[in-house]
Tab-separated table of C-alpha atoms in Angstrom:
chain	number	residue	atom	x	y	z
J	185	MET	CA	-33.678	6.224	-6.472
J	186	SER	CA	-32.505	2.592	-6.276
J	187	PRO	CA	-29.515	1.581	-4.136
J	188	SER	CA	-27.492	0.662	-7.222
J	189	SER	CA	-28.102	4.042	-8.875
J	190	ILE	CA	-27.155	5.789	-5.616
J	191	LEU	CA	-23.903	3.796	-5.564
J	192	VAL	CA	-23.144	4.664	-9.196
J	193	THR	CA	-23.937	8.341	-8.585
J	194	THR	CA	-21.817	8.412	-5.423
J	195	SER	CA	-18.888	6.732	-7.199
J	196	ALA	CA	-19.111	9.232	-10.052
J	197	ILE	CA	-19.178	12.171	-7.643
J	198	VAL	CA	-16.176	10.810	-5.720
J	199	ALA	CA	-14.248	10.336	-8.978
J	200	ILE	CA	-15.032	13.887	-10.126
J	201	ILE	CA	-14.047	15.382	-6.764
J	202	LEU	CA	-10.790	13.431	-6.702
J	203	VAL	CA	-9.914	14.445	-10.252
J	204	LEU	CA	-10.588	18.082	-9.371
J	205	HIS	CA	-8.525	17.781	-6.181
J	206	GLY	CA	-5.439	16.153	-7.614
J	207	ALA	CA	-6.194	12.494	-8.328
J	208	ASP	CA	-4.821	12.080	-11.816
J	209	ALA	CA	-7.043	10.759	-14.599
J	210	THR	CA	-4.646	7.820	-14.908
J	211	VAL	CA	-5.449	6.853	-11.301
J	212	VAL	CA	-9.173	7.082	-12.049
J	213	THR	CA	-8.981	5.098	-15.284
J	214	THR	CA	-6.587	2.520	-13.847
J	215	CYS	CA	-8.757	1.984	-10.767
J	216	LYS	CA	-11.805	1.698	-13.006
J	217	ALA	CA	-10.086	-0.914	-15.161
J	218	ALA	CA	-8.857	-2.756	-12.048
J	219	ALA	CA	-12.372	-2.792	-10.566
J	220	GLU	CA	-13.824	-4.043	-13.848
J	221	SER	CA	-11.238	-6.822	-14.081
J	222	ASP	CA	-11.474	-7.890	-10.417
J	223	LYS	CA	-14.795	-7.461	-8.617
J	224	ARG	CA	-12.992	-7.490	-5.245
J	225	VAL	CA	-11.408	-4.095	-6.008
J	226	ASP	CA	-13.055	-1.251	-4.112
J	227	TYR	CA	-12.958	1.466	-6.779
J	228	ASP	CA	-13.432	4.415	-4.398
J	229	PHE	CA	-10.725	3.075	-2.065
J	230	CYS	CA	-8.358	2.579	-4.998
J	231	VAL	CA	-8.821	6.130	-6.309
J	232	LEU	CA	-8.615	7.672	-2.847
J	233	GLU	CA	-5.527	5.802	-1.663
J	234	LEU	CA	-3.514	5.874	-4.890
J	235	GLY	CA	-4.558	9.471	-5.536
J	236	LYS	CA	-2.900	10.529	-2.263
J	237	HIS	CA	0.554	9.290	-3.244
J	238	HIS	CA	3.004	11.857	-4.610
J	239	GLU	CA	4.158	9.556	-7.446
J	240	SER	CA	0.643	8.889	-8.770
J	241	PRO	CA	0.074	11.970	-10.960
J	242	ASP	CA	2.937	11.060	-13.305
J	243	ALA	CA	2.564	7.263	-13.083
J	244	ASP	CA	1.400	4.889	-15.778
J	245	ILE	CA	-0.180	1.516	-14.911
J	246	TRP	CA	3.232	0.018	-14.088
J	247	GLY	CA	4.009	2.978	-11.838
J	248	LEU	CA	0.622	2.703	-10.114
J	249	ALA	CA	1.228	-0.991	-9.403
J	250	LYS	CA	4.467	0.050	-7.709
J	251	VAL	CA	2.629	2.834	-5.830
J	252	ALA	CA	0.067	0.300	-4.584
J	253	ALA	CA	2.908	-1.901	-3.310
J	254	LEU	CA	4.536	1.090	-1.587
J	255	VAL	CA	1.225	2.117	0.000
J	256	GLY	CA	0.782	-1.465	1.222
J	257	ALA	CA	4.294	-1.495	2.691
J	258	ALA	CA	3.705	1.829	4.456
J	259	ASN	CA	0.443	0.500	5.889
J	260	THR	CA	1.949	-2.750	7.132
J	261	GLY	CA	4.863	-0.821	8.645
J	262	ASN	CA	2.369	1.281	10.597
J	263	VAL	CA	0.481	-1.835	11.710
J	264	LEU	CA	3.729	-3.390	12.950
J	265	VAL	CA	4.311	-0.315	15.112
J	266	GLU	CA	0.736	-0.606	16.440
J	267	ILE	CA	1.138	-4.316	17.224
J	268	ARG	CA	4.414	-3.758	19.038
J	269	ALA	CA	2.815	-0.969	21.085
J	270	ARG	CA	-0.108	-3.232	22.019
J	271	LEU	CA	2.303	-6.018	23.024
J	272	ALA	CA	4.247	-3.600	25.224
J	273	LYS	CA	1.090	-2.300	26.892
J	274	PRO	CA	0.823	-3.505	30.496
J	275	GLY	CA	-2.236	-5.579	31.272
J	276	THR	CA	-2.647	-7.229	27.857
J	277	ASP	CA	-4.097	-10.680	28.561
J	278	ALA	CA	-2.252	-13.852	27.512
J	279	LYS	CA	-4.758	-14.834	24.805
J	280	THR	CA	-4.539	-11.428	23.126
J	281	THR	CA	-0.745	-11.423	23.446
J	282	THR	CA	-0.539	-14.829	21.733
J	283	VAL	CA	-2.702	-13.696	18.860
J	284	LEU	CA	-0.911	-10.358	18.540
J	285	ARG	CA	2.369	-12.263	18.247
J	286	GLN	CA	0.826	-14.327	15.430
J	287	CYS	CA	-0.277	-11.117	13.747
J	288	LEU	CA	3.187	-9.637	14.237
J	289	LYS	CA	4.638	-12.542	12.253
J	290	LEU	CA	1.957	-12.242	9.570
J	291	TYR	CA	2.322	-8.465	9.203
J	292	ASP	CA	6.104	-8.747	9.201
J	293	ALA	CA	5.744	-11.227	6.327
J	294	ALA	CA	3.188	-8.924	4.657
J	295	ASP	CA	5.571	-5.984	4.947
J	296	ASP	CA	8.300	-8.067	3.315
J	297	ALA	CA	5.804	-9.225	0.677
J	298	PHE	CA	4.809	-5.661	-0.242
J	299	LEU	CA	8.459	-4.561	-0.390
J	300	ASN	CA	9.344	-7.625	-2.462
J	301	ALA	CA	6.302	-7.024	-4.659
J	302	TYR	CA	7.563	-3.495	-5.305
J	303	GLU	CA	10.973	-4.862	-6.313
J	304	ARG	CA	9.505	-7.607	-8.521
J	305	ILE	CA	7.085	-5.172	-10.200
J	306	ASN	CA	9.959	-2.748	-10.690
J	307	GLU	CA	11.870	-5.613	-12.361
J	308	ARG	CA	8.708	-6.367	-14.367
J	309	ASN	CA	8.441	-9.829	-12.775
J	310	TYR	CA	4.704	-9.501	-12.223
J	311	ALA	CA	3.862	-13.057	-11.164
J	312	ALA	CA	6.274	-12.777	-8.227
J	313	GLY	CA	4.802	-9.396	-7.252
J	314	LYS	CA	1.362	-10.601	-6.159
J	315	GLU	CA	0.862	-11.164	-2.420
J	316	GLU	CA	-2.061	-10.893	0.004
J	317	VAL	CA	-2.425	-11.260	3.790
J	318	ARG	CA	-4.985	-11.153	6.601
J	319	CYS	CA	-4.595	-11.841	10.314
J	320	ASP	CA	-8.179	-11.579	11.573
J	321	ASP	CA	-8.535	-15.360	11.207
J	322	ALA	CA	-6.158	-15.821	14.144
J	323	PHE	CA	-8.510	-13.809	16.369
J	324	THR	CA	-11.539	-15.729	15.123
J	325	LYS	CA	-9.926	-19.043	16.081
J	326	VAL	CA	-9.557	-17.913	19.708
J	327	ALA	CA	-12.958	-16.187	19.777
J	328	SER	CA	-11.497	-12.735	20.384
J	329	PRO	CA	-12.482	-9.588	18.536
J	330	SER	CA	-9.548	-8.431	16.453
J	331	PRO	CA	-8.074	-5.128	17.563
J	332	LEU	CA	-6.570	-4.923	14.072
J	333	ASN	CA	-9.747	-5.339	12.029
J	334	GLN	CA	-9.524	-1.929	10.352
J	335	SER	CA	-5.834	-2.422	9.574
J	336	SER	CA	-6.456	-5.901	8.221
J	337	THR	CA	-9.259	-4.643	5.987
J	338	TYR	CA	-7.006	-1.887	4.625
J	339	THR	CA	-4.149	-4.336	4.025
J	340	THR	CA	-6.449	-6.724	2.190
J	341	LYS	CA	-7.939	-3.943	0.060
J	342	ILE	CA	-4.576	-2.468	-0.948
J	343	SER	CA	-3.165	-5.920	-1.741
J	344	ILE	CA	-6.181	-6.641	-3.961
J	345	VAL	CA	-5.638	-3.285	-5.699
J	346	CYS	CA	-1.938	-4.057	-6.168
J	347	ILE	CA	-2.668	-7.482	-7.645
J	348	ALA	CA	-5.463	-6.197	-9.903
J	349	ILE	CA	-3.379	-3.335	-11.278
J	350	THR	CA	-0.404	-5.644	-11.780
J	351	ASN	CA	-2.703	-7.954	-13.740
J	352	LEU	CA	-3.569	-5.039	-16.056
J	353	ILE	CA	0.032	-4.609	-17.180
J	354	LYS	CA	0.528	-5.973	-20.679
């Protein structure tokens, strides 16, 4: 079996499992449409993350765009707590502290962006609702491995999902 057919089979199995375990068909079809319209969208991530949210089963595309913004805001809020805890940890070296402070500013802005995106999408002002952020570049510039790599990847993925779904709204 070729790698591409394994990927297609795996994606189909994940979609079926999620539909059977509560991910609404609207989530599946919306994520599929988002992934088809924007190749950066991770379909499995989209279905998994949006399918977890309590508002998703009854949501249309507009509602799912708002859910994606809320999920992004919840994630960035959690990352802010993590950054603050790392900054408060005794023994954090000066270089890491400097970069964590940069990330704190970026994630604070990202949190505001997701919350503002939710409000703009709710107002149906879609152009103003599209934001994206990453902070790993700050670590790369000082040649340090990012302690936030997983969080940054999640934030980027959910922001791409939010933007792609918002772009689907007619």
